[in-house]
mmCIF file of C-alpha atoms in Angstrom:
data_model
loop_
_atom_site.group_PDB
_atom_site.id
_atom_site.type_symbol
_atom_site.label_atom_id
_atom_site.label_comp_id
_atom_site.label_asym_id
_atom_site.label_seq_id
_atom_site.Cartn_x
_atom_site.Cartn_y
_atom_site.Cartn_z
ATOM 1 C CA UNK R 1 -51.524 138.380 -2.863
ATOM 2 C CA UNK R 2 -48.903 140.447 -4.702
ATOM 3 C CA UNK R 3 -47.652 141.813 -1.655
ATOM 4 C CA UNK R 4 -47.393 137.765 0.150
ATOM 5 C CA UNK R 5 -45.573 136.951 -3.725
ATOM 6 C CA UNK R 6 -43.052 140.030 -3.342
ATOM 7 C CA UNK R 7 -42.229 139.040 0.313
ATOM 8 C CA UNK R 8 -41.027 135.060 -0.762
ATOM 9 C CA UNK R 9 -39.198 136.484 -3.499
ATOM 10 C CA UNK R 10 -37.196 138.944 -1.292
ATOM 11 C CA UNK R 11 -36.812 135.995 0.993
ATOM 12 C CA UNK R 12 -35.582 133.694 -1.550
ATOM 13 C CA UNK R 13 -32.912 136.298 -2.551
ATOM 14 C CA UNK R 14 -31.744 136.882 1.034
ATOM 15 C CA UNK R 15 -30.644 133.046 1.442
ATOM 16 C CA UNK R 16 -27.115 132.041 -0.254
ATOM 17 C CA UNK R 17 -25.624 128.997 -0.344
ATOM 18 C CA UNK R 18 -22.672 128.994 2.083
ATOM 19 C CA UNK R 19 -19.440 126.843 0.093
ATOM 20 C CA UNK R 20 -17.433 124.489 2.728
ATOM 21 C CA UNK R 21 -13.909 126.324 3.304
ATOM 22 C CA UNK R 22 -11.083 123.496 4.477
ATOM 23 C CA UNK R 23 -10.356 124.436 8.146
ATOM 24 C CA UNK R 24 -6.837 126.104 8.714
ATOM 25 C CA UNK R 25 -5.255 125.199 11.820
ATOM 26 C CA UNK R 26 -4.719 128.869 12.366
ATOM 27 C CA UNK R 27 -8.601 129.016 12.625
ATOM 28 C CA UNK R 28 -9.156 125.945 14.442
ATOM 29 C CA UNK R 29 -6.907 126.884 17.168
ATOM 30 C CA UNK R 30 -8.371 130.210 17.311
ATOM 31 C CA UNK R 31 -7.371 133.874 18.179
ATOM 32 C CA UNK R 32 -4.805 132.871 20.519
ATOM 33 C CA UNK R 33 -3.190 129.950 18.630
ATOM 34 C CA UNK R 34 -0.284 129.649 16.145
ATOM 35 C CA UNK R 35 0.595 127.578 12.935
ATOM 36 C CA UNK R 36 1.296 123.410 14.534
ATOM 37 C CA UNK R 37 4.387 123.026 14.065
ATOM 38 C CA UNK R 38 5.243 119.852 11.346
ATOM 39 C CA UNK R 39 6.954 116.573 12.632
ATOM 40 C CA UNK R 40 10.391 116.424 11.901
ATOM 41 C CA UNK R 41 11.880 113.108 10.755
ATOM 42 C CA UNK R 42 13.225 111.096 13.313
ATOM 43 C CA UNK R 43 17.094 108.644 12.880
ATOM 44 C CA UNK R 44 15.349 105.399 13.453
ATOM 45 C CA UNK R 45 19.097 104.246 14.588
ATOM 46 C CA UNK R 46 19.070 106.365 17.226
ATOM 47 C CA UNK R 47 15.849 105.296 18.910
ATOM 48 C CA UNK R 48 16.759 103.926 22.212
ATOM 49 C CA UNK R 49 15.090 100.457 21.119
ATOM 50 C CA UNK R 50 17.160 100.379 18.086
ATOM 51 C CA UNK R 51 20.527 101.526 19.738
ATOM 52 C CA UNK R 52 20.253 99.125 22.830
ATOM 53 C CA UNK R 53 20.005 96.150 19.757
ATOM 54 C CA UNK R 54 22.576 97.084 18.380
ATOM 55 C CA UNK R 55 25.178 97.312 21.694
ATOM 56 C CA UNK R 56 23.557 93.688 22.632
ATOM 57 C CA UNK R 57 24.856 92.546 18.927
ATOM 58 C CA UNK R 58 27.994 94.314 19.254
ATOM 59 C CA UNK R 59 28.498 92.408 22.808
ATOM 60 C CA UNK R 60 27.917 89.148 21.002
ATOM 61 C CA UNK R 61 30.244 89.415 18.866
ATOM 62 C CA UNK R 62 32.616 90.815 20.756
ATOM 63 C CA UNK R 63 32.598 86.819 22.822
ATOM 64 C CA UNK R 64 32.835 84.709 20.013
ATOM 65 C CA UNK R 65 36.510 84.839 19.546
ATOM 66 C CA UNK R 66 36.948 83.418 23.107
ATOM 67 C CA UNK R 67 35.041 80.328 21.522
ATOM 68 C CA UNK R 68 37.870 80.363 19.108
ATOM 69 C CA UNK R 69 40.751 80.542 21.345
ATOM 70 C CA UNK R 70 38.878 77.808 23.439
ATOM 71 C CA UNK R 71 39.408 75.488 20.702
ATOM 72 C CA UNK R 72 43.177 76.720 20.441
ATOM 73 C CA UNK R 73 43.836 76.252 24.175
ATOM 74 C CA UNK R 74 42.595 72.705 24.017
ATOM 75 C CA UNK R 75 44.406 71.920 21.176
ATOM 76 C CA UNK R 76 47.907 73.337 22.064
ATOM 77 C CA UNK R 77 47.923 72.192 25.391
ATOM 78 C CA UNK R 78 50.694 69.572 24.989
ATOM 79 C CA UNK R 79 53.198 71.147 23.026
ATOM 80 C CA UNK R 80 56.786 72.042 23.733
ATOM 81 C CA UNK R 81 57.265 69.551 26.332
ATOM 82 C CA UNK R 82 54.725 71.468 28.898
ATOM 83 C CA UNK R 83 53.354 69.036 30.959
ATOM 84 C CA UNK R 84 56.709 68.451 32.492
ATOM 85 C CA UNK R 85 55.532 71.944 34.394
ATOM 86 C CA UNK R 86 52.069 71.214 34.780
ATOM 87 C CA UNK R 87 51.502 73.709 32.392
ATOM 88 C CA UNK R 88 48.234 71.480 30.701
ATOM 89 C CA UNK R 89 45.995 71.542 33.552
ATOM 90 C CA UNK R 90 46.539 74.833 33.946
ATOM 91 C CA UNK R 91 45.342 75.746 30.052
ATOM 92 C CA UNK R 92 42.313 73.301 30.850
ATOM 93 C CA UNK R 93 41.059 75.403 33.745
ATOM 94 C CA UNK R 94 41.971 79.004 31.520
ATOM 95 C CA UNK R 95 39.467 77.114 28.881
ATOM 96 C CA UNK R 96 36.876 76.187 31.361
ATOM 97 C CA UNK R 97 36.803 79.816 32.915
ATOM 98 C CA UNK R 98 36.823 80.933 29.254
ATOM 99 C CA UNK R 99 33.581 79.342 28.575
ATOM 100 C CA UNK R 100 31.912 79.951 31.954
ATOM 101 C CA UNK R 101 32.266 83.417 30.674
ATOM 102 C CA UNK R 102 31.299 82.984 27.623
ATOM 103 C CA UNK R 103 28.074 82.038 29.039
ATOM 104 C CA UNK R 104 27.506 84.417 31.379
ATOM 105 C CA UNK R 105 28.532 86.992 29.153
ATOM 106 C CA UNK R 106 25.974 86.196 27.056
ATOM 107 C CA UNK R 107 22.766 85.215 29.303
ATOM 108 C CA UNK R 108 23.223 88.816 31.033
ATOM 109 C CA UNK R 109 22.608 90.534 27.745
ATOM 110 C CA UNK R 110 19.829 88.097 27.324
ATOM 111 C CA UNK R 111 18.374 89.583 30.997
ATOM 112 C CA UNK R 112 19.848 92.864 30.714
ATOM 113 C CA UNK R 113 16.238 94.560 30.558
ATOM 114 C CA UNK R 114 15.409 92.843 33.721
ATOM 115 C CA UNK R 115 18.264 92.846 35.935
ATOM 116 C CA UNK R 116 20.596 95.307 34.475
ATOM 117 C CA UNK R 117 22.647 96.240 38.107
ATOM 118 C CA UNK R 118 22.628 92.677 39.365
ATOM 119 C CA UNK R 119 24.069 91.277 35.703
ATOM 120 C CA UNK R 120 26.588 93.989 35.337
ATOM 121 C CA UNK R 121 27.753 92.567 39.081
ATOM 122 C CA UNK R 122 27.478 89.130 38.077
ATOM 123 C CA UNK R 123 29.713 89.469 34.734
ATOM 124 C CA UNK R 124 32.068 92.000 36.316
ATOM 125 C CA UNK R 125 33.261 89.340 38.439
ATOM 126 C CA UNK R 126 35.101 87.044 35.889
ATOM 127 C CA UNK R 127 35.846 89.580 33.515
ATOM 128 C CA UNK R 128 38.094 91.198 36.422
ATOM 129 C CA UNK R 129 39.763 87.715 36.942
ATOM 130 C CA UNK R 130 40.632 87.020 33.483
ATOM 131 C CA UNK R 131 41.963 90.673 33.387
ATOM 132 C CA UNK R 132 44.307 89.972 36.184
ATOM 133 C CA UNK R 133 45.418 86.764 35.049
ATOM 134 C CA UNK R 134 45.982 88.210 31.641
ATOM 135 C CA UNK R 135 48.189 91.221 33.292
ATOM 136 C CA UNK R 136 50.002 87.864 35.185
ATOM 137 C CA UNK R 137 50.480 86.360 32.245
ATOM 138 C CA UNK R 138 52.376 88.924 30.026
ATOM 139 C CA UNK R 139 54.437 89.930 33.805
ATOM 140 C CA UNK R 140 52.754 93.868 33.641
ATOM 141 C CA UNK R 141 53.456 94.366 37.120
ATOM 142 C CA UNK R 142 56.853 94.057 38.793
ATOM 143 C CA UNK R 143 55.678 92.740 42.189
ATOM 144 C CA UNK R 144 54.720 89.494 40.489
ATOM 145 C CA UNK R 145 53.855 86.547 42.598
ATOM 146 C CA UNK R 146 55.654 83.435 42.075
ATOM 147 C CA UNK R 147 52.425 81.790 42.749
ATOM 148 C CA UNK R 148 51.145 82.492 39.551
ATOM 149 C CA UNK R 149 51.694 79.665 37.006
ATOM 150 C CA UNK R 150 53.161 80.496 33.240
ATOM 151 C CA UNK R 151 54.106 83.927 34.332
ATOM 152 C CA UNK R 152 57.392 84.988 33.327
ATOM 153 C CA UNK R 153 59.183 84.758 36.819
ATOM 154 C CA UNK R 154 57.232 81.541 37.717
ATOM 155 C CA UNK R 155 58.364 79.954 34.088
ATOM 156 C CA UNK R 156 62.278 81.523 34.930
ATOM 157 C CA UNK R 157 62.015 79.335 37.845
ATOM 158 C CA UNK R 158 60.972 76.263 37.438
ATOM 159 C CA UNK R 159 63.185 75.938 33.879
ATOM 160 C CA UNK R 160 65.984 76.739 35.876
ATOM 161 C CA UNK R 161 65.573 74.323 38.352
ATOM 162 C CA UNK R 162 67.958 71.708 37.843
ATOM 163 C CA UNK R 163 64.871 69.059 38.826
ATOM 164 C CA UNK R 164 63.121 69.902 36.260
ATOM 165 C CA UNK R 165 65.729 70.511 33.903
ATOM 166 C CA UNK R 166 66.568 67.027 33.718
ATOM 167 C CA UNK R 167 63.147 66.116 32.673
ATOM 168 C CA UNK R 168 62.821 68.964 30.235
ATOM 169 C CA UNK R 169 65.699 67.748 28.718
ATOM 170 C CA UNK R 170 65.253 64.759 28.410
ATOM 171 C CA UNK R 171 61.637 65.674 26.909
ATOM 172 C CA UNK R 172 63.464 67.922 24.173
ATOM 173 C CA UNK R 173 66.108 64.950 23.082
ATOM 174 C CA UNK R 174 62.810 62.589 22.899
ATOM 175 C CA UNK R 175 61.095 65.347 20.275
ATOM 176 C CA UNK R 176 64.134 65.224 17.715
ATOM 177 C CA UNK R 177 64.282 68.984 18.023
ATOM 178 C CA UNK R 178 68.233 68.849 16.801
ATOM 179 C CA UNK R 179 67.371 65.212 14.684
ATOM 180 C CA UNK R 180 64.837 68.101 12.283
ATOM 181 C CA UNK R 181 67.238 70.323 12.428
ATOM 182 C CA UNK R 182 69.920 68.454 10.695
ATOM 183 C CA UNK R 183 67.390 66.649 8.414
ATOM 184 C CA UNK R 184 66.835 70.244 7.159
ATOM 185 C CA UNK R 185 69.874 71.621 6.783
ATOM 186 C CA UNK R 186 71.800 68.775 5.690
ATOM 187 C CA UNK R 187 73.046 70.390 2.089
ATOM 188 C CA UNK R 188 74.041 74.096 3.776
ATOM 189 C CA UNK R 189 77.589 75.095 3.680
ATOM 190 C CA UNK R 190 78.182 76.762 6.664
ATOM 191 C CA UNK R 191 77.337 80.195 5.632
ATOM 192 C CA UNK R 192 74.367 79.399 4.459
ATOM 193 C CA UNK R 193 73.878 77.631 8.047
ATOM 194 C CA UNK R 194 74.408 81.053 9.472
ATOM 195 C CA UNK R 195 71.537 82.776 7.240
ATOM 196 C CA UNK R 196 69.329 79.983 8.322
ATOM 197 C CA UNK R 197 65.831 81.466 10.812
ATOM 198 C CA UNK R 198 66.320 78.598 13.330
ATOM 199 C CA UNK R 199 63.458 78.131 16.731
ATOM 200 C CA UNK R 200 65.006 79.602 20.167
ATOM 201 C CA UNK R 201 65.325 75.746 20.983
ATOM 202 C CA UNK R 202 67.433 75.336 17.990
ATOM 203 C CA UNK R 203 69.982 78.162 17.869
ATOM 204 C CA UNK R 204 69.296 81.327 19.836
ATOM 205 C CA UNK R 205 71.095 84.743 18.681
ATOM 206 C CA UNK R 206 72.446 87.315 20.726
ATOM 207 C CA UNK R 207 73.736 90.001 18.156
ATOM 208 C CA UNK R 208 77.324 87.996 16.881
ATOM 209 C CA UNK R 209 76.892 85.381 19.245
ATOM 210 C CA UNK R 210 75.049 82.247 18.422
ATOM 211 C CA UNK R 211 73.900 79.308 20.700
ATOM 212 C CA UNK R 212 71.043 76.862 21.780
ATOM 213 C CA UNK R 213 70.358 73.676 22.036
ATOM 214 C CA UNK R 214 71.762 72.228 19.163
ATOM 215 C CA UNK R 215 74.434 74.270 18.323
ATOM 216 C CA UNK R 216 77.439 75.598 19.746
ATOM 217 C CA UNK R 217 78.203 79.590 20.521
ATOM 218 C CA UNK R 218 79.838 81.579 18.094
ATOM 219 C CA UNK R 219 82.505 82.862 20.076
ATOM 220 C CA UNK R 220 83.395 78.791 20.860
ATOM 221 C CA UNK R 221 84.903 79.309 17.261
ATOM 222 C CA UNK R 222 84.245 75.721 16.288
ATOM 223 C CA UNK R 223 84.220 74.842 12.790
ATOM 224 C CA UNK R 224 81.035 73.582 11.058
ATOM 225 C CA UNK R 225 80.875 70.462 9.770
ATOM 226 C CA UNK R 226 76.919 70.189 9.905
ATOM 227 C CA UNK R 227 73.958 71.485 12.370
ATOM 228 C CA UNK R 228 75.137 69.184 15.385
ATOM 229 C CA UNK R 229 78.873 68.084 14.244
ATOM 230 C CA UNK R 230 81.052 70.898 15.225
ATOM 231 C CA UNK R 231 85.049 70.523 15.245
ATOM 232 C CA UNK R 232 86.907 72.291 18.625
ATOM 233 C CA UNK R 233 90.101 74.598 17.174
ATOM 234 C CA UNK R 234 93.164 75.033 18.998
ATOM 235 C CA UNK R 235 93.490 78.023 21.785
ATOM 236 C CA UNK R 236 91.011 79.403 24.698
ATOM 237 C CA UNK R 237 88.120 81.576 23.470
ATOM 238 C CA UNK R 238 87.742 85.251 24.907
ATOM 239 C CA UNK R 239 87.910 84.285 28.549
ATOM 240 C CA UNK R 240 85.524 87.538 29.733
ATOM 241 C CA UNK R 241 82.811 86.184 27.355
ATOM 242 C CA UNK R 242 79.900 84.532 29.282
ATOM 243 C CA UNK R 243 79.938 81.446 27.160
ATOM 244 C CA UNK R 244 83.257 80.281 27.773
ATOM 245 C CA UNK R 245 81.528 77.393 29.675
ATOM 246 C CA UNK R 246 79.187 76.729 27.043
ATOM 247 C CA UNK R 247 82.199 75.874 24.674
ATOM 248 C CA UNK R 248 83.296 73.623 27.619
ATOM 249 C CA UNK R 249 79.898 71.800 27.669
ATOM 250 C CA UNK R 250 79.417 71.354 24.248
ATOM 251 C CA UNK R 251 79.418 67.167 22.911
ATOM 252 C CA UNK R 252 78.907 66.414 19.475
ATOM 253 C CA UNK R 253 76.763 63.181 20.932
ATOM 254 C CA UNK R 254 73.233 63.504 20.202
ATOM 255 C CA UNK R 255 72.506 62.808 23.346
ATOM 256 C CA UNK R 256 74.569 65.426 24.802
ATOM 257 C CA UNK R 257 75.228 68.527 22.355
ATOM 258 C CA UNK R 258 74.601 71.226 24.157
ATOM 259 C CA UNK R 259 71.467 70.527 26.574
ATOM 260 C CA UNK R 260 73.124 71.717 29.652
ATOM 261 C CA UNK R 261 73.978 74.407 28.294
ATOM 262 C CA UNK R 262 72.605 77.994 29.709
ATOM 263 C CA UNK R 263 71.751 78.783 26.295
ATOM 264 C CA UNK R 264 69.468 75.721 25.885
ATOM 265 C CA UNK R 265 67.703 76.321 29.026
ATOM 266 C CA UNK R 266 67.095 80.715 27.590
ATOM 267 C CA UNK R 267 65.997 79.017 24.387
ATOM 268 C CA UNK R 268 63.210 76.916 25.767
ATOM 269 C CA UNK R 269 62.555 79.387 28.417
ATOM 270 C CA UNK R 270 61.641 81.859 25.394
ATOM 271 C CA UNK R 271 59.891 79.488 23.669
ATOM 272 C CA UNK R 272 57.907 79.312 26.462
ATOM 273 C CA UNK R 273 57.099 82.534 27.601
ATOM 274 C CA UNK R 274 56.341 83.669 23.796
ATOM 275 C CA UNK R 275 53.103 81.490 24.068
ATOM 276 C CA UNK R 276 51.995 82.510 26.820
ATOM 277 C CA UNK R 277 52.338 85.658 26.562
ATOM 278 C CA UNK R 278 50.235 85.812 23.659
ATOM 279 C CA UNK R 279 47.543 84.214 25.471
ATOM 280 C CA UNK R 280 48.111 86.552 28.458
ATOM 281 C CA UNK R 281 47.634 89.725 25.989
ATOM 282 C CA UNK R 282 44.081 87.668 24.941
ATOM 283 C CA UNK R 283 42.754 87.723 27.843
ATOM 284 C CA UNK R 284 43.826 91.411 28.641
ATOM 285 C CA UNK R 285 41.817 92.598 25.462
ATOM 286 C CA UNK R 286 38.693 90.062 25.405
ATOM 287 C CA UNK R 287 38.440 91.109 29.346
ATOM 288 C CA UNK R 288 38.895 94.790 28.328
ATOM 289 C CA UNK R 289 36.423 94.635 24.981
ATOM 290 C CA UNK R 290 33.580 92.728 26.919
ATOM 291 C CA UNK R 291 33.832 95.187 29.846
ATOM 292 C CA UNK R 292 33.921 98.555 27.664
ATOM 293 C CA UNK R 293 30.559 96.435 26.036
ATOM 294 C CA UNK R 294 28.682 95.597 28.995
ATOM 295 C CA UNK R 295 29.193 98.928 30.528
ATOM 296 C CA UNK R 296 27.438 100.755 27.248
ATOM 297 C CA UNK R 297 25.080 98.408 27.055
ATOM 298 C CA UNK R 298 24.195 98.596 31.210
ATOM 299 C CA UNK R 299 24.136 102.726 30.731
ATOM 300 C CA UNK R 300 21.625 102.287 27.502
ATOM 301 C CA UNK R 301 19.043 99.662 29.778
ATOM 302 C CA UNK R 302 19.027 102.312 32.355
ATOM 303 C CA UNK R 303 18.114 105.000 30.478
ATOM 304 C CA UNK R 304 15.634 103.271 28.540
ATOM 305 C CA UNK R 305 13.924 102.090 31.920
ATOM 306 C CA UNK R 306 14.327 105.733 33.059
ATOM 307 C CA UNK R 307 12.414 107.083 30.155
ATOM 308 C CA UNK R 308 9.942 103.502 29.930
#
């Protein structure tokens, strides 16, 4: 019995509790394996997700001014005795390309993750005509087609056609261009007439020399009574100045003044080509900011199918 007592006692002495130890992942990867390296903290802006939101917003934004200069087009259309030229119908169809891109613009970012080739294609193809038109418009090239309405060699032409020039002129006497001016400068003394910032339909100036519609040219000499009342001096003016024959066209009757005047037709030529060339240099950046957009956001749907 003592020797069965001294055997559990030995027994009991041999057993010891074993305490839980937390497993190190240097032990649970064994011998051969090293510390797991810790995740590092990703830019959730630069996720491809995040960045391929971002380039649709920026592409939406980028076509809302052409909403904008919709409205503008529309409204503008008959100003400045235009639709002598035609010129309306051609804003109207500008507009309605406008907003046919617009729209496709748009419904290709909408299906950009489907179709990314076949919408870059799609909205390519009006992006490159507004471009062109836009280059047209602002005369960029010097080969320019005379085809090409509101360019600056097509406008040149058709102002200059005597045709036309009747009508334009008679469109300009009907608007009371030189009636305003007169209403508006009625109390100047003639050198404060000269200080006056006049439209190019008005008065036009050519360093010394001043002319237009309305007014006579400075080297006519004429003395100032008001805007459209001049008095003729005595003796010639400079006969190798170009607007000896303006002095010799010049009536103070309203209905004449100086309308047929060369300087009457630059005037409303300039007039002229100053709108549309702002329009022209429109379509040349909207064309050139949707393009630059599309293409980013066509590269970032590829690679994010690439790496899908």
């Amino acid at each position: 019995m003592a020797e069965n007592n001294n055997a559990n006692v030995v027994a009991e002495e041999q057993i010891v509790p074993v305490e839980d130890k937390p497993c190190t992942d240097k032990e649970a990867g064994g011998s051969g394996g090293g510390d797991v390296p810790a995740t590092k903290n990703k830019n959730p802006f630069l996720e491809i997700n995040n960045l391929d939101k971002a380039l649709a917003t920026m592409t939406l934004i980028f076509s809302i001014p052409i909403l904008g200069f919709i409205v503008w087009i529309f409204y503008v259309r008959y100003s400045d005795c235009e639709s002598i030229l035609k010129l309306p119908s051609f804003q109207v169809e500008i507009g309605i390309a406008l907003i046919f891109l617009f729209l496709i613009s748009n419904g290709v970012v909408f299906l950009r993750s489907r179709h990314p080739v076949l919408g870059l294609l799609i909205v390519m193809v009006p992006l490159l005509l507004i471009f062109i038109i836009g280059l047209a418009l602002v005369g960029a090239y010097k080969m320019e087609s005379r085809s090409v309405a509101a360019s600056p060699k097509w406008l040149r032409l058709k102002v200059f056609d005597e045709a036309h020039w009747q009508d334009i002129k008679s469109c300009i006497y009907d608007t009371g261009a030189c009636d305003d001016l007169v209403s508006r400068t009625l109390m100047l003394k003639s050198y404060d007439f000269s200080l006056k910032k006049l439209t190019s339909i008005e008065v036009k100036q050519q360093s010394s020399l001043y002319s237009g519609c309305c007014t006579p040219a400075t080297i006519c000499e004429m003395e100032y009574v008001n805007a459209t009342f001049w008095t003729k001096k005595e003796g010639v003016p400079n006969p190798s100045s170009p607007y000896v024959s303006e002095c010799n066209l010049w009536d103070n009757d309203r209905g004449n003044l100086c309308y047929n005047c060369f300087s009457c037709k630059t005037g409303f030529l300039k007039t002229l080509q100053a709108k549309w060339w702002k329009l022209g240099v429109f379509l040349i950046l909207a064309s050139l900011l949707l393009f630059l957009a599309h293409l980013i956001l066509f590269l970032s749907s590829v690679v994010k199918q690439f790496r899908s």
